[in-house]
Amino acid sequence: MKHKGSCHCGQIRFEVEGSFDEVVECNCSHCSRKGYLLWFVPRGQLTLHSAESALATYTFNKHAIKHHFCPNCGCAPFGFGASNGTEMAAVNVRCLEDVELASVKRKSVDGRSF
Ligand SMILES: [Zn+2]
């Protein structure tokens, strides 16, 4: 199935193909501050419906992951990176339209200890 997603103001719009059983809730300094609930998919499953130039980008630590956010409203709907040579997208399911957050199973990841 296709999930539609966006930032709050709509400057960033995208679709993600697929489905998820659980999402990752990580306690690292970055994820905890942003409140990410992440679903990891191959990059090709995410289609951007707005210009790349609409994306602001934050990187830290090894600068391996591009954490994108909207420079207008501040929402952080996804990040891009590579895992074992595969381009991946980490989708923040909080920014998807059709997700009932209370019913999403969360898997805690202790990123603070990595
Ligand atoms: Zn926005």
PDB file of C-alpha atoms and ligand atoms in Angstrom:
ATOM      1  CA  MET A   1       0.000   0.000   0.000  1.00  0.00           C
ATOM      2  CA  LYS A   2       0.990   3.618  -0.381  1.00  0.00           C
ATOM      3  CA  HIS A   3       1.280   5.970   2.575  1.00  0.00           C
ATOM      4  CA  LYS A   4       1.057   9.695   1.951  1.00  0.00           C
ATOM      5  CA  GLY A   5       3.228  11.912   4.080  1.00  0.00           C
ATOM      6  CA  SER A   6       4.077  15.554   4.484  1.00  0.00           C
ATOM      7  CA  CYS A   7       5.509  18.123   6.813  1.00  0.00           C
ATOM      8  CA  HIS A   8       3.016  20.330   8.637  1.00  0.00           C
ATOM      9  CA  CYS A   9       2.943  23.219   6.170  1.00  0.00           C
ATOM     10  CA  GLY A  10       2.977  20.976   3.073  1.00  0.00           C
ATOM     11  CA  GLN A  11       6.207  22.242   1.568  1.00  0.00           C
ATOM     12  CA  ILE A  12       7.517  18.657   1.762  1.00  0.00           C
ATOM     13  CA  ARG A  13       5.216  15.976   0.350  1.00  0.00           C
ATOM     14  CA  PHE A  14       6.014  12.340  -0.331  1.00  0.00           C
ATOM     15  CA  GLU A  15       4.672   8.818  -0.630  1.00  0.00           C
ATOM     16  CA  VAL A  16       6.059   5.590   0.775  1.00  0.00           C
ATOM     17  CA  GLU A  17       5.253   2.191  -0.665  1.00  0.00           C
ATOM     18  CA  GLY A  18       4.944  -0.742   1.707  1.00  0.00           C
ATOM     19  CA  SER A  19       3.680  -1.592   5.156  1.00  0.00           C
ATOM     20  CA  PHE A  20       5.196  -1.881   8.612  1.00  0.00           C
ATOM     21  CA  ASP A  21       4.521  -3.946  11.720  1.00  0.00           C
ATOM     22  CA  GLU A  22       6.564  -1.897  14.124  1.00  0.00           C
ATOM     23  CA  VAL A  23       8.610   1.263  14.230  1.00  0.00           C
ATOM     24  CA  VAL A  24      11.873   2.141  15.923  1.00  0.00           C
ATOM     25  CA  GLU A  25      11.867   4.484  18.871  1.00  0.00           C
ATOM     26  CA  CYS A  26      15.481   5.352  19.594  1.00  0.00           C
ATOM     27  CA  ASN A  27      16.709   7.074  22.737  1.00  0.00           C
ATOM     28  CA  CYS A  28      19.771   8.780  21.235  1.00  0.00           C
ATOM     29  CA  SER A  29      20.262  12.500  21.697  1.00  0.00           C
ATOM     30  CA  HIS A  30      18.881  13.301  18.253  1.00  0.00           C
ATOM     31  CA  CYS A  31      15.924  10.899  17.947  1.00  0.00           C
ATOM     32  CA  SER A  32      14.647  11.604  21.435  1.00  0.00           C
ATOM     33  CA  ARG A  33      14.640  15.347  20.863  1.00  0.00           C
ATOM     34  CA  LYS A  34      12.788  15.059  17.573  1.00  0.00           C
ATOM     35  CA  GLY A  35      10.444  12.317  18.728  1.00  0.00           C
ATOM     36  CA  TYR A  36      11.127  10.154  15.703  1.00  0.00           C
ATOM     37  CA  LEU A  37       9.139   6.965  15.205  1.00  0.00           C
ATOM     38  CA  LEU A  38      11.089   5.404  12.351  1.00  0.00           C
ATOM     39  CA  TRP A  39      10.210   2.968   9.625  1.00  0.00           C
ATOM     40  CA  PHE A  40      13.178   1.890   7.488  1.00  0.00           C
ATOM     41  CA  VAL A  41      12.590   1.218   3.784  1.00  0.00           C
ATOM     42  CA  PRO A  42      14.797   0.990   0.692  1.00  0.00           C
ATOM     43  CA  ARG A  43      15.176   4.514  -0.698  1.00  0.00           C
ATOM     44  CA  GLY A  44      13.345   3.531  -3.899  1.00  0.00           C
ATOM     45  CA  GLN A  45      10.109   2.998  -1.952  1.00  0.00           C
ATOM     46  CA  LEU A  46       9.940   6.681  -1.105  1.00  0.00           C
ATOM     47  CA  THR A  47       8.787   9.094  -3.814  1.00  0.00           C
ATOM     48  CA  LEU A  48       9.334  12.769  -3.219  1.00  0.00           C
ATOM     49  CA  HIS A  49       6.519  14.976  -4.538  1.00  0.00           C
ATOM     50  CA  SER A  50       8.240  18.231  -3.779  1.00  0.00           C
ATOM     51  CA  ALA A  51      11.522  19.682  -4.943  1.00  0.00           C
ATOM     52  CA  GLU A  52      14.777  18.514  -3.354  1.00  0.00           C
ATOM     53  CA  SER A  53      15.420  22.191  -2.733  1.00  0.00           C
ATOM     54  CA  ALA A  54      12.495  22.238  -0.298  1.00  0.00           C
ATOM     55  CA  LEU A  55      14.497  20.023   2.046  1.00  0.00           C
ATOM     56  CA  ALA A  56      16.763  21.362   4.726  1.00  0.00           C
ATOM     57  CA  THR A  57      19.369  18.906   5.944  1.00  0.00           C
ATOM     58  CA  TYR A  58      20.943  18.203   9.301  1.00  0.00           C
ATOM     59  CA  THR A  59      23.873  15.854   9.818  1.00  0.00           C
ATOM     60  CA  PHE A  60      25.936  15.039  12.892  1.00  0.00           C
ATOM     61  CA  ASN A  61      28.413  12.497  14.255  1.00  0.00           C
ATOM     62  CA  LYS A  62      29.723  10.622  11.192  1.00  0.00           C
ATOM     63  CA  HIS A  63      27.481  12.660   8.854  1.00  0.00           C
ATOM     64  CA  ALA A  64      26.374   9.390   7.270  1.00  0.00           C
ATOM     65  CA  ILE A  65      22.658  10.092   7.503  1.00  0.00           C
ATOM     66  CA  LYS A  66      20.997  13.126   5.968  1.00  0.00           C
ATOM     67  CA  HIS A  67      18.204  14.097   8.348  1.00  0.00           C
ATOM     68  CA  HIS A  68      15.835  16.178   6.275  1.00  0.00           C
ATOM     69  CA  PHE A  69      13.442  18.704   7.697  1.00  0.00           C
ATOM     70  CA  CYS A  70      11.247  21.541   6.509  1.00  0.00           C
ATOM     71  CA  PRO A  71      12.905  24.946   6.856  1.00  0.00           C
ATOM     72  CA  ASN A  72       9.463  26.547   7.103  1.00  0.00           C
ATOM     73  CA  CYS A  73       7.567  24.497   9.713  1.00  0.00           C
ATOM     74  CA  GLY A  74      10.400  22.451  11.235  1.00  0.00           C
ATOM     75  CA  CYS A  75       8.897  18.974  10.816  1.00  0.00           C
ATOM     76  CA  ALA A  76      11.378  16.168  10.155  1.00  0.00           C
ATOM     77  CA  PRO A  77       9.579  13.593   8.011  1.00  0.00           C
ATOM     78  CA  PHE A  78      12.501  11.396   6.889  1.00  0.00           C
ATOM     79  CA  GLY A  79      16.229  10.887   6.576  1.00  0.00           C
ATOM     80  CA  PHE A  80      18.359   9.262   3.906  1.00  0.00           C
ATOM     81  CA  GLY A  81      21.400   7.078   4.384  1.00  0.00           C
ATOM     82  CA  ALA A  82      23.012   3.821   3.337  1.00  0.00           C
ATOM     83  CA  SER A  83      23.055   0.487   5.123  1.00  0.00           C
ATOM     84  CA  ASN A  84      25.489  -2.179   3.824  1.00  0.00           C
ATOM     85  CA  GLY A  85      25.610  -0.404   0.475  1.00  0.00           C
ATOM     86  CA  THR A  86      21.828  -0.100   0.111  1.00  0.00           C
ATOM     87  CA  GLU A  87      20.337   3.375  -0.023  1.00  0.00           C
ATOM     88  CA  MET A  88      17.726   3.588   2.708  1.00  0.00           C
ATOM     89  CA  ALA A  89      15.082   5.999   3.891  1.00  0.00           C
ATOM     90  CA  ALA A  90      14.132   6.322   7.547  1.00  0.00           C
ATOM     91  CA  VAL A  91      10.548   7.532   7.533  1.00  0.00           C
ATOM     92  CA  ASN A  92       9.100   9.281  10.550  1.00  0.00           C
ATOM     93  CA  VAL A  93       5.640   7.679  10.675  1.00  0.00           C
ATOM     94  CA  ARG A  94       4.405  10.666  12.694  1.00  0.00           C
ATOM     95  CA  CYS A  95       4.401  12.526   9.362  1.00  0.00           C
ATOM     96  CA  LEU A  96       2.267   9.945   7.523  1.00  0.00           C
ATOM     97  CA  GLU A  97      -1.407  10.744   7.058  1.00  0.00           C
ATOM     98  CA  ASP A  98      -3.070   7.418   7.694  1.00  0.00           C
ATOM     99  CA  VAL A  99      -1.225   6.151  10.755  1.00  0.00           C
ATOM    100  CA  GLU A 100      -2.987   5.712  14.082  1.00  0.00           C
ATOM    101  CA  LEU A 101      -0.061   6.382  16.387  1.00  0.00           C
ATOM    102  CA  ALA A 102      -1.611   4.819  19.467  1.00  0.00           C
ATOM    103  CA  SER A 103      -1.862   1.457  17.714  1.00  0.00           C
ATOM    104  CA  VAL A 104       1.666   1.424  16.275  1.00  0.00           C
ATOM    105  CA  LYS A 105       3.944  -1.131  17.911  1.00  0.00           C
ATOM    106  CA  ARG A 106       7.188   0.507  19.026  1.00  0.00           C
ATOM    107  CA  LYS A 107      10.536  -1.209  19.240  1.00  0.00           C
ATOM    108  CA  SER A 108      12.907   0.516  21.627  1.00  0.00           C
ATOM    109  CA  VAL A 109      16.468   0.914  20.383  1.00  0.00           C
ATOM    110  CA  ASP A 110      19.177   1.979  22.802  1.00  0.00           C
ATOM    111  CA  GLY A 111      20.921   4.358  20.417  1.00  0.00           C
ATOM    112  CA  ARG A 112      22.333   6.294  23.353  1.00  0.00           C
ATOM    113  CA  SER A 113      24.718   3.395  23.970  1.00  0.00           C
ATOM    114  CA  PHE A 114      25.949   3.025  20.374  1.00  0.00           C
TER     115      PHE A 114
HETATM  116 ZN    ZN B   1       6.784  22.416   6.359  1.00  0.00          ZN
END
